[in-house]
XYZ file of C-alpha atoms in Angstrom:
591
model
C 47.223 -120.969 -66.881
C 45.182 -123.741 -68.692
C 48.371 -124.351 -70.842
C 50.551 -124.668 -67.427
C 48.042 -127.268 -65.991
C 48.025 -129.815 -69.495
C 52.225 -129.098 -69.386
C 51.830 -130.426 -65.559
C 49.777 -133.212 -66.188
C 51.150 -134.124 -69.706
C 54.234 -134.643 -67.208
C 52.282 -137.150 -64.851
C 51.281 -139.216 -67.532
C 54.659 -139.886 -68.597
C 54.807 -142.197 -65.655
C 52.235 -144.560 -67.796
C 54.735 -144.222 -71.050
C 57.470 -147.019 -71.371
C 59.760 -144.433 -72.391
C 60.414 -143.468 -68.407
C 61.130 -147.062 -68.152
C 64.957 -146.598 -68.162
C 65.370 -143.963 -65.953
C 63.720 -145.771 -62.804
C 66.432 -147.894 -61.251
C 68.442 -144.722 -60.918
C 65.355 -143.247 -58.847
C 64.206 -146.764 -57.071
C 68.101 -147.245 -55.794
C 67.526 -144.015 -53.683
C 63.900 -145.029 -52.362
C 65.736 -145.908 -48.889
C 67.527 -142.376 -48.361
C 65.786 -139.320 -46.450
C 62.639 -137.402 -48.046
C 65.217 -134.360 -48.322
C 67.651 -136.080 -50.458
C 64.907 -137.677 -52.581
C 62.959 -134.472 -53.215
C 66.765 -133.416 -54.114
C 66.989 -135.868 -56.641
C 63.867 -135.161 -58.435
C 64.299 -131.308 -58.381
C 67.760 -131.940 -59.668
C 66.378 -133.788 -62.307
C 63.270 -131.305 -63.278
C 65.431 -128.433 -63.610
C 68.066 -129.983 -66.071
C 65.391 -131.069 -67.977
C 63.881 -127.928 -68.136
C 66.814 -126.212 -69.194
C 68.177 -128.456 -71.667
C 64.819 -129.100 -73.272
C 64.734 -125.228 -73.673
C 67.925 -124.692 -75.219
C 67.114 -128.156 -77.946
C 63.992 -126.507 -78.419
C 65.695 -123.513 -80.130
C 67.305 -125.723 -82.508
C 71.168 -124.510 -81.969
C 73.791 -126.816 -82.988
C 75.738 -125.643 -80.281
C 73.101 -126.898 -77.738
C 72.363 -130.287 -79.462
C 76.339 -130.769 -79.633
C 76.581 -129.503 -75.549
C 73.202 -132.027 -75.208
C 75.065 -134.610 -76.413
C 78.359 -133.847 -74.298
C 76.041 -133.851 -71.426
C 74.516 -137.064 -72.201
C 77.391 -138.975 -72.465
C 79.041 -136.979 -68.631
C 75.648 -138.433 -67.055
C 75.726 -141.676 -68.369
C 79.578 -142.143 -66.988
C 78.367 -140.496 -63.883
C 75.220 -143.024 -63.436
C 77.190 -146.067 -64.579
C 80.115 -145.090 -61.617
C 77.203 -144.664 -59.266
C 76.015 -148.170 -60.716
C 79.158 -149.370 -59.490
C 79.192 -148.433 -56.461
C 75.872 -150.118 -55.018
C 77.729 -153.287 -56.719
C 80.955 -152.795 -54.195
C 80.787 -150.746 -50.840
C 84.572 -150.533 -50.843
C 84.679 -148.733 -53.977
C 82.139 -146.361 -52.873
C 83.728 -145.712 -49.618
C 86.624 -145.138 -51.411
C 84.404 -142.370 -54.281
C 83.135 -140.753 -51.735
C 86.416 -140.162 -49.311
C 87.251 -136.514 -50.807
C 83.667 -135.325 -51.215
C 82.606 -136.513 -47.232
C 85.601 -134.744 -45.687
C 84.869 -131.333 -47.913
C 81.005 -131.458 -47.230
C 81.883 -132.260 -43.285
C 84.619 -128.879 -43.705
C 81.995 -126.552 -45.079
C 79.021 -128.310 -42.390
C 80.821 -126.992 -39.711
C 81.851 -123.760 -41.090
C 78.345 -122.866 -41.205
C 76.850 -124.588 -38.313
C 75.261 -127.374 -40.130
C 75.439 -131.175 -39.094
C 78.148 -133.147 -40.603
C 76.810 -135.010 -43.678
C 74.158 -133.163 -44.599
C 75.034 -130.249 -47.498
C 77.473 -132.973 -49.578
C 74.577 -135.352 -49.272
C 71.766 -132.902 -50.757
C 74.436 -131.465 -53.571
C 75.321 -135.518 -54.082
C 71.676 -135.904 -54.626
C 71.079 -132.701 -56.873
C 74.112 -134.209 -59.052
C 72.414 -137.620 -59.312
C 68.946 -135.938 -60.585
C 70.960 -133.544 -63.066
C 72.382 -136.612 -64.383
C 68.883 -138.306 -64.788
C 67.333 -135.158 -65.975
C 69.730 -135.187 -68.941
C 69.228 -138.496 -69.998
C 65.263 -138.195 -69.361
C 63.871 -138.205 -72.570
C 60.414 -138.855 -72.680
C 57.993 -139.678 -75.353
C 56.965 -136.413 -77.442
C 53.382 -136.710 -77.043
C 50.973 -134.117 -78.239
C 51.520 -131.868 -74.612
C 55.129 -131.981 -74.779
C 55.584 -131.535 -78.526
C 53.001 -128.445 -78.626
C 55.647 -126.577 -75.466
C 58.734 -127.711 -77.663
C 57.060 -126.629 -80.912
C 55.727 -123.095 -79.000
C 59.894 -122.747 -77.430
C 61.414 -123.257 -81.397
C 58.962 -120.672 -82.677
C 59.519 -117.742 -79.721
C 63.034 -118.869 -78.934
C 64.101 -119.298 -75.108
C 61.657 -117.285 -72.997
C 61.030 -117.259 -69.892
C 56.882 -118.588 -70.884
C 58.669 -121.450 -72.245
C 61.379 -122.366 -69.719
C 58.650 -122.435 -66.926
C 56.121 -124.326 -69.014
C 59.176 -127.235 -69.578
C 59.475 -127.026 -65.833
C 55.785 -127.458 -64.984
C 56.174 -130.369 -67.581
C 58.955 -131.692 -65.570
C 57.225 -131.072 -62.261
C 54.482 -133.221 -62.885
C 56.651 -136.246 -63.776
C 58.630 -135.486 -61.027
C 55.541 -135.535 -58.762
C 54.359 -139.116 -60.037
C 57.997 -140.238 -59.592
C 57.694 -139.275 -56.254
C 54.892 -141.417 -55.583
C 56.859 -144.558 -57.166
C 59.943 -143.553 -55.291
C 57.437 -143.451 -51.840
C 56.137 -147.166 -52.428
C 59.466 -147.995 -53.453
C 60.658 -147.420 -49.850
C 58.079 -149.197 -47.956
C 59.121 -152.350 -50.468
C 62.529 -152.312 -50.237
C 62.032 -151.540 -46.412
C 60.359 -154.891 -46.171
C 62.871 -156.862 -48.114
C 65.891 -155.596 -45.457
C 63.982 -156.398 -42.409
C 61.777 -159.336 -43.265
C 63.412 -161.025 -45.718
C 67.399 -160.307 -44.764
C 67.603 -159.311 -48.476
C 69.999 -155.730 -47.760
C 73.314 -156.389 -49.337
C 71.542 -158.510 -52.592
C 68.743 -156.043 -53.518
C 71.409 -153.672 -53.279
C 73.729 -155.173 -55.691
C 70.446 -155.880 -57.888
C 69.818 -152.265 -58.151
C 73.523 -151.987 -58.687
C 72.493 -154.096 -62.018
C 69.622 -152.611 -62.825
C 71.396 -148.657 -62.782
C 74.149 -150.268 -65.193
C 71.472 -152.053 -67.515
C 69.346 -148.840 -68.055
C 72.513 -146.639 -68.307
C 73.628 -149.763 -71.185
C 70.220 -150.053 -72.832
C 70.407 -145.504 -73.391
C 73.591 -145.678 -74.591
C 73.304 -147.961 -77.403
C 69.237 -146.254 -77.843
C 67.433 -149.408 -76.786
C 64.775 -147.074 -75.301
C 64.079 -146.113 -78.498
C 61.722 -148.295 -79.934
C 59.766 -147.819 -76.757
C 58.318 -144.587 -78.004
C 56.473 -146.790 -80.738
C 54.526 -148.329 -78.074
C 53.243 -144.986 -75.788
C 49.936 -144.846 -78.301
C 47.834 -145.263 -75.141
C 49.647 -142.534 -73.330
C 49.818 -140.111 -76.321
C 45.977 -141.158 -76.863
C 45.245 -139.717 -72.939
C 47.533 -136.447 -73.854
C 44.953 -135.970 -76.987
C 41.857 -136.111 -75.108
C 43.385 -133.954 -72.133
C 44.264 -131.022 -74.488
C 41.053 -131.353 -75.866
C 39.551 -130.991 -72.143
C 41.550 -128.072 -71.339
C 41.805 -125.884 -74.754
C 39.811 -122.635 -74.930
C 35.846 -123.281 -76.002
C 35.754 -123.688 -79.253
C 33.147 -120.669 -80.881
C 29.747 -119.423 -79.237
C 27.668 -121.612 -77.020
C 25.852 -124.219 -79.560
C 22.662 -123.481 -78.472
C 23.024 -119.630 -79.954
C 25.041 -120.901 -82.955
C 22.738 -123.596 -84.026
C 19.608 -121.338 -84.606
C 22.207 -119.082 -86.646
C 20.869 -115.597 -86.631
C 18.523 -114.607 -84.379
C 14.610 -113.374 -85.511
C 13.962 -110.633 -82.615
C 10.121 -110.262 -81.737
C 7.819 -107.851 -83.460
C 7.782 -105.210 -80.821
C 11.624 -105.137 -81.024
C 12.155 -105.205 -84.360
C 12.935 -101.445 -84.933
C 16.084 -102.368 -82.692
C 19.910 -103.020 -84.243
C 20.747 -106.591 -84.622
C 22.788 -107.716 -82.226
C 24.736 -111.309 -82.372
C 24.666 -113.190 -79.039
C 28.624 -114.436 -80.114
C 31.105 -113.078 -77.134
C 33.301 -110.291 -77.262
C 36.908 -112.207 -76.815
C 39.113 -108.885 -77.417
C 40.156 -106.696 -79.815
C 41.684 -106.548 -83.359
C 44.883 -106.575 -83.274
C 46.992 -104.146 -85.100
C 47.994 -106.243 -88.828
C 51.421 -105.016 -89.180
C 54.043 -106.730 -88.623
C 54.415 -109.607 -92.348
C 57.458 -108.924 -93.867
C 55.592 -109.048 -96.745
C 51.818 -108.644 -98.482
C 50.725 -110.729 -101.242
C 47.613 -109.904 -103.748
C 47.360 -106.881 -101.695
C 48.990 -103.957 -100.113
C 49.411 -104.061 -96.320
C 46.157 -103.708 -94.435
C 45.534 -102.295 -91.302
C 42.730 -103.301 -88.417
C 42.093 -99.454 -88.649
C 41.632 -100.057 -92.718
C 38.891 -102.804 -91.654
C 36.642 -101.070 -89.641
C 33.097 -101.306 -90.841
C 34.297 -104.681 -92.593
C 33.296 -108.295 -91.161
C 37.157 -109.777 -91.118
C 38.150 -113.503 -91.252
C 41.184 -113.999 -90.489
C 42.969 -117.727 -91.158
C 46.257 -118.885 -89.582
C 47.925 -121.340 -92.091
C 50.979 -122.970 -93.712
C 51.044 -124.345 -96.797
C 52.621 -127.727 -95.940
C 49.667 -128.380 -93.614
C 47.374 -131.102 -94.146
C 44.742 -129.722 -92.080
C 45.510 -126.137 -93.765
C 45.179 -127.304 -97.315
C 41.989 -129.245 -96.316
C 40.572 -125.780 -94.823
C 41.519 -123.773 -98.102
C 38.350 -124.768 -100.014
C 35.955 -123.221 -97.665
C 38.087 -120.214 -96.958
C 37.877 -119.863 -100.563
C 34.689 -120.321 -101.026
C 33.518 -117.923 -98.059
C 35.606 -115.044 -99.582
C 33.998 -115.389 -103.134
C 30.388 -115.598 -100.961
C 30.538 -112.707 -98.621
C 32.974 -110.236 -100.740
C 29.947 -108.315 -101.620
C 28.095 -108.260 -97.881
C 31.463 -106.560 -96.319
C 33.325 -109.537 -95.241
C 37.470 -109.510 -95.649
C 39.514 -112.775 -95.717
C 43.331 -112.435 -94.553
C 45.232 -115.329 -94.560
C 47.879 -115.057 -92.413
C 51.148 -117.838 -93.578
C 53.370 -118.498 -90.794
C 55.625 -120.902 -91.241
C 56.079 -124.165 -89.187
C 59.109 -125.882 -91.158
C 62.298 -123.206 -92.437
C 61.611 -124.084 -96.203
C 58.162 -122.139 -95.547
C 59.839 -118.601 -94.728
C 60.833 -118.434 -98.179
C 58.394 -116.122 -99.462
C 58.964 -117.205 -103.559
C 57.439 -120.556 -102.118
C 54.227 -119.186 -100.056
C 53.822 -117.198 -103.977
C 53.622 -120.462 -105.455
C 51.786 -122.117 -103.192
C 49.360 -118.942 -102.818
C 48.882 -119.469 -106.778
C 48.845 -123.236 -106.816
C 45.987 -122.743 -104.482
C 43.865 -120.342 -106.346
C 43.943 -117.666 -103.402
C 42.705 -114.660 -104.503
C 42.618 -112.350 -100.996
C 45.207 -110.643 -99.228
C 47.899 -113.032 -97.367
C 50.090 -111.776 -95.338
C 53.425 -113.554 -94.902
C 54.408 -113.717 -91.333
C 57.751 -115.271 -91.232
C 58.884 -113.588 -88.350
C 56.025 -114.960 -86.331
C 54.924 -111.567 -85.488
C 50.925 -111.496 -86.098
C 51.453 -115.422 -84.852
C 52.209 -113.573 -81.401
C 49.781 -110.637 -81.930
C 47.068 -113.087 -81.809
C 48.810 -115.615 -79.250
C 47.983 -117.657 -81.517
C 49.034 -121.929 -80.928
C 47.263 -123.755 -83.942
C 47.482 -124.553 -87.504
C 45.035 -123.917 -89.073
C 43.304 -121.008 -86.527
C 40.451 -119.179 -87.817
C 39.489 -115.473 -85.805
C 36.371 -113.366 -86.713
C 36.228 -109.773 -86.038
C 33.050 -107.682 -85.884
C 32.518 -104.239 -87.579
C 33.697 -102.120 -84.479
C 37.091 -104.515 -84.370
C 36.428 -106.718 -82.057
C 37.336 -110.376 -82.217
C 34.125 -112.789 -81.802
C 34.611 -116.101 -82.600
C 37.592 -118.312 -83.051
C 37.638 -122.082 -84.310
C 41.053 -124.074 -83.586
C 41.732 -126.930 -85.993
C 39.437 -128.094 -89.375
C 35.981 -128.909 -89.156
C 33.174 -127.002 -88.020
C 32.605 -125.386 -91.156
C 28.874 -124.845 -90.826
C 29.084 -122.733 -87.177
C 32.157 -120.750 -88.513
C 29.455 -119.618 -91.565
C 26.970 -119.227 -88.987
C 29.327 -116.617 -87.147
C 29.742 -114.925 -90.685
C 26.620 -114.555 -91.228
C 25.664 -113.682 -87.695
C 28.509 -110.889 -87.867
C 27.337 -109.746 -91.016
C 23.793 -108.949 -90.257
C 25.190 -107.112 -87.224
C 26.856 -104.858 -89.774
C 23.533 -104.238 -91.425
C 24.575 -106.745 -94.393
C 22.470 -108.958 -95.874
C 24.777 -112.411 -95.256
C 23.676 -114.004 -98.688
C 25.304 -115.013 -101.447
C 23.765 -115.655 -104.975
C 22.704 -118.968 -103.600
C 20.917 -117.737 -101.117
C 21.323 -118.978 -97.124
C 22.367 -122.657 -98.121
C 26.108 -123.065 -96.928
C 28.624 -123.904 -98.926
C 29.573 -126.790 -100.277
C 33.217 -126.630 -102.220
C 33.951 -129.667 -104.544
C 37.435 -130.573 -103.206
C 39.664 -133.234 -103.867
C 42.942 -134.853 -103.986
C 44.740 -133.511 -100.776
C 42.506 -130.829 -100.431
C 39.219 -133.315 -99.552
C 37.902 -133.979 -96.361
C 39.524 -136.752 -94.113
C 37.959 -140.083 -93.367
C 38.199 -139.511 -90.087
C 36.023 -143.030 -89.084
C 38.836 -145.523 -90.807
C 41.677 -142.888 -89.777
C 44.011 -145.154 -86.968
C 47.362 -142.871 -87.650
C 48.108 -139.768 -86.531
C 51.012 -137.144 -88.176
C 54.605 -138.255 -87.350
C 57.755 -135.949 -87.490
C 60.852 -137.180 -88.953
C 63.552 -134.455 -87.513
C 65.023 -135.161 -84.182
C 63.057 -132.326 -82.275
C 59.996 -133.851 -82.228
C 60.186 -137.555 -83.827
C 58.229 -140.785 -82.614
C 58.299 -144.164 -83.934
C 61.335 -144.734 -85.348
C 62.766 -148.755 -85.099
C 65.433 -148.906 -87.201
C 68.646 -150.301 -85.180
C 71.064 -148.364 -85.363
C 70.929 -145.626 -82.343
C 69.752 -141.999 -83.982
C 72.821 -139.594 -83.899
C 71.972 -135.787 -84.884
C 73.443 -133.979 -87.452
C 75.745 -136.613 -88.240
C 75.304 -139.088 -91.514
C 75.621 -142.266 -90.964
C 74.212 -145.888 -92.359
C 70.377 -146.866 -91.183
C 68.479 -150.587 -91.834
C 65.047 -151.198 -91.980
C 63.157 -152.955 -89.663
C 59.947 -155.094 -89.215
C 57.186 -152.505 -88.197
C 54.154 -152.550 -86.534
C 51.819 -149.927 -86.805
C 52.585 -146.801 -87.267
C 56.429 -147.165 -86.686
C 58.685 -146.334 -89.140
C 62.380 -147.122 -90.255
C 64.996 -145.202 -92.531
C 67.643 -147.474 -94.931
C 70.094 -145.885 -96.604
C 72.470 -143.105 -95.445
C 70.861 -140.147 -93.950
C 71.522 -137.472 -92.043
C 68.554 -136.986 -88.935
C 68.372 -133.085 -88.612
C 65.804 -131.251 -85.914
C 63.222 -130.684 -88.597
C 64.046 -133.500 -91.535
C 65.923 -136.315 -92.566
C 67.905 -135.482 -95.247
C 69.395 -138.500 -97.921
C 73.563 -138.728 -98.339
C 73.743 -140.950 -100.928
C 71.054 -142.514 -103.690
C 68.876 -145.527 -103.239
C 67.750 -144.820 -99.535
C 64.448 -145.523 -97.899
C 61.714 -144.524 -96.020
C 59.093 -147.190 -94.619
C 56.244 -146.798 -92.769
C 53.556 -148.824 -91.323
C 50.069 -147.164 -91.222
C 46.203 -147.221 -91.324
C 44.419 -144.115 -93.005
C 42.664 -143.871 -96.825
C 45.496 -141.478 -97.349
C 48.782 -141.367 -96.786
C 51.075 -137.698 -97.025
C 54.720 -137.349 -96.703
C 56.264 -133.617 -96.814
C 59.691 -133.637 -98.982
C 61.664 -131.456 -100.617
C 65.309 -131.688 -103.179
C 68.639 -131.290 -101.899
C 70.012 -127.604 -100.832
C 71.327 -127.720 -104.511
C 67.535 -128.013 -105.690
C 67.936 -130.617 -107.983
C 65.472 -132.462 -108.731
C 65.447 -136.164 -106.490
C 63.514 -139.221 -108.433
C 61.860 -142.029 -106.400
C 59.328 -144.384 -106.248
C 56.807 -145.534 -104.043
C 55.467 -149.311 -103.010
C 53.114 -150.569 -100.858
C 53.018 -153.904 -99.525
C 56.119 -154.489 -101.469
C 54.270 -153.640 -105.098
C 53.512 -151.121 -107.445
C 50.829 -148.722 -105.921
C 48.508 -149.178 -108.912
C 45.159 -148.359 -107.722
C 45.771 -147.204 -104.328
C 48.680 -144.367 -106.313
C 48.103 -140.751 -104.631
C 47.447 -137.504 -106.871
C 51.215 -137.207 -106.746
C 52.649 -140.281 -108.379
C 51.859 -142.644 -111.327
C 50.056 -145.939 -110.770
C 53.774 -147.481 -111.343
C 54.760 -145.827 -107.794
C 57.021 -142.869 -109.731
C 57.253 -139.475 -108.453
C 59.526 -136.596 -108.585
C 60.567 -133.906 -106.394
C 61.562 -130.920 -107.355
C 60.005 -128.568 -104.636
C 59.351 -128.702 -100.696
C 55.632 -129.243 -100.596
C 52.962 -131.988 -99.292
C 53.059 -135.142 -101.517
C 49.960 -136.944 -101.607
C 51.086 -140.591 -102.255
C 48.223 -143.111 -101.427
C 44.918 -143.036 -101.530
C 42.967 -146.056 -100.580
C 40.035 -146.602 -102.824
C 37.544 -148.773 -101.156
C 38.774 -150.524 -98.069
C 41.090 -149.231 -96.389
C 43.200 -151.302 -93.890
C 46.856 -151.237 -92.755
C 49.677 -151.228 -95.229
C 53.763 -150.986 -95.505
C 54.362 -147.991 -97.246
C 57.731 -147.365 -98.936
C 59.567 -144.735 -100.505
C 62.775 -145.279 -102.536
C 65.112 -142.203 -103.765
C 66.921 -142.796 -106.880
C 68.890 -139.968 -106.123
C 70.701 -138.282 -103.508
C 69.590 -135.099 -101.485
C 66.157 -135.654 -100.730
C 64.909 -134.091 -97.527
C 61.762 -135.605 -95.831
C 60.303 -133.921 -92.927
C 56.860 -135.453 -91.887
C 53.896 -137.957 -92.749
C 50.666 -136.893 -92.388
C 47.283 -139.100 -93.066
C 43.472 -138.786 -93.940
């Protein structure tokens, strides 16, 4: 339920984003017409949002090619209804056939003449709207899109697109409601009928113009404010985060002499069970385990992926929790579930698991399966279960290191454990660095941006973004965090993918470190390129990935660290060139 309320109000706030912007003359031009037809129009709109949005979520090519069908039917449909607020005799003349079968079938069933064709003339209008409604994808609506690629098109996804939809359609409402009483005032006051009309006439064929050649687009670049308010609502609304901090920050808890002789008993919730670990179409450093296997055992359980900033920045405690508490009876399972497709592979989760140094048992869920077991949403997700099998403690996200050992510890000594290590009760402290170090979280002004269709934001270059189809991009001034393409590329749902050698990627940002997830061409060769920032050689400011010349190589899908900001950090044009063809970039991600 919490998840349906954010969806709702993650719509609403899409009223404050300058990406609805082009869809409002379509809804202000039928401000004047009956609360039945209006309500019409939105639902109209809210369902064939819904349902498209469901079906791109997926990641079909059929759907994105029917999308794009669709798109261009709506925009024809708009720009004719455009037309005819410009000229009265052409819509007289447009709606001749449709008045005389609605007023047929009105008194066939007993209804008024002009009302059903009205209400389906409506319903048309939203579904046009609805399919060229494309909002920004803030955090809300990129965590239902993300949650409808990774289950496919359920039911739990279709209706949380819809409550999404509802509660733009709600605040659209409200702007369609003081739209009336405006344009009420023009007609009677101000003898302005017959002009605002042809305005709006104007207006519908300048926002169907400025979608069709992607005008819009930029427009996402600016919605930081509204994508800022999306943040702090789904941190309002997500599940509490651990134990209440009072209990967690005493740790364990010294019972009074005259109960001493009693079991230990951790004040951390019960928040269910176990559940059953089957499921990974594959085990690595171990053979499959089973919750039944793991009773008696303390068990840590750690969603991750292994293209994940905030995963790879999590390993080094996971690590060094697993080489603590081995001895006292605690288990570590890493659980991989993939986000991106490279990541089912499971020859790369082996590498990674090795490049890594991960000694315990990871499973490898590609099929989403203990992902769903858990109803699990985050990357990286961290569950503890207690000795009877019973889950206790969760932490969504990195950070929080020293309450998550708390909870260890607290489980432990409910086991009858000790909870030390050879260094006694001092928590750990892993030495990590390069992309595994902590984030500077105070100087950190960008967040991570997708390049693949599905979920991308920011993107300036000119030329409007066509899926799955390569084609020439420029670059563009940018402001912060935007970013451009250059080059000939080919934008698929999860990556943009270079056609031909010596093609960019620029991007404008503010962080000490700057990550960018890429991998070769299908043919795995390997792609050169080399990096600048500011227009020069990285030198000093060169990530763990690259030389101080800017010169990389890929030869694997992985994380690239390739700045780090030593010193001050402020903002700075990043840019990567590819010497050769077929290298595949799927998302930037900072620290």
């Amino acid at each position: 339920m919490t998840l349906y309320l954010a969806a709702f109000l993650g719509g609403a706030l899409t009223l404050l984003s300058p990406c609805i912007l082009p869809v409002l003359p379509f809804l202000l031009a039928r401000a004047d017409q009956p609360w039945r037809l209006r309500l019409a129009l939105l639902a109209g709109m809210a369902l064939v949002f819904a349902a498209v949005a469901t079906l791109a979520a997926v990641g079909a090519n059929w759907a994105v090619h029917v999308n794009e069908a669709g798109r261009v039917a709506a925009m024809l449909v708009l720009a004719l209804f455009g037309l005819t607020l410009m000229s009265p005799t052409l819509a007289t003349l447009l709606a001749r056939p449709g008045v005389l079968l609605g007023n047929a079938l009105a008194e066939r069933g007993g209804t008024p003449r002009g009302g059903r064709e009205s209400v389906a003339a409506a319903v048309l209008l939203g579904a046009a709207t609805g399919l060229l409604w494309t909002p920004c994808a803030g955090p809300i609506l990129g965590l239902v899109l993300s949650a409808a690629a990774w289950a496919g098109p359920t039911p739990h996804t279709a209706t949380l697109l819809l409550a999404y939809a509802s509660g733009a359609a709600c605040m659209l409402a409200v702007v369609l409601s003081a739209g009336a009483g405006v344009m009420a005032v023009l007609r009677r006051r101000l003898g302005m009928g017959e002009w605002l009309r042809r305005l709006l006439g104007v207006a519908v064929l300048a926002g169907v113009a400025s979608i069709a050649v992607g005008a819009s687009l930029p427009l996402a670049a600016k919605a930081s404010a509204t994508e800022g308010l999306e943040t702090r609502l789904l941190e309002l609304l997500a599940p509490p985060r651990g134990p209440v901090a009072a209990a967690m920050a005493g740790g364990a808890i010294d019972h009074p002499a005259e109960t001493a002789r009693r079991p230990y008993r951790s004040t951390l919730p019960v928040e269910g069970a176990l559940p059953a670990l089957d499921g990974a179409v594959q085990w690595l450093n171990s053979a499959p385990l089973s919750a039944q296997q793991l009773r008696g055992k303390v068990v840590l359980v750690d969603f991750w992926t292994y293209s994940c900033i905030n995963c790879i920045r999590t390993l080094p405690y996971i690590r060094a929790w697993a080489e603590k508490y081995r001895d006292q009876g605690l288990v570590v399972i890493g659980v991989h579930t993939p986000e991106f497709a490279f990541e089912r592979k499971v020859d790369n989760v082996r590498q990674a698991v090795n490049e890594f140094k991960l000694d315990f048992p990871v499973a490898v869920d590609s099929e989403f399966r203990l992902w769903r077991a858990f109803d699990n949403n985050y990357w990286p997700a961290i569950y503890l279960a207690d000795a009877q099998g019973k889950l206790r403690y969760h932490q969504f996200g990195e950070g929080r290191y020293e309450s998550t050992e708390e909870a260890i510890r607290a489980l432990l000594k409910e086991a009858g454990q000790s909870a030390k290590g050879s260094d006694g009760d001092a928590a750990v402290k892993p030495n990590a660095t390069d992309i595994q170090a902590a984030p500077d979280l105070a100087r950190l002004a960008s967040q991570e941006s997708y390049l693949g269709y599905r979920q991308a934001t920011g993107m300036v270059s000119p030329e409007r973004l066509r899926p799955d189809v390569a084609m020439h991009y420029s670059a563009a001034p940018l402001q912060l965090n935007q970013w451009s393409l250059s080059g000939t590329w080919k934008v698929g749902a999860e990556a943009v993918s270079l056609q031909q050698a010596d093609g960019s990627i620029a991007y404008r940002f503010s962080a000490r470190d700057l990550h960018l997830v890429l991998g070769p061409g299908e043919d795995g060769r390997p792609v050169r390129f080399v990096v600048s920032v500011d227009g020069q050689a990285p030198g000093e400011l060169h990530g763990a990935d690259i030389d101080a010349a800017g010169n990389g190589t890929v030869s694997r899908t992985r994380l690239f660290q390739l700045v780090r900001q030593r010193g001050g950090v402020k903002p700075r044009r990043f840019e990567v060139r590819f010497l050769d063809p077929g290298a595949t970039a799927y998302a930037f991600t900072f620290g």
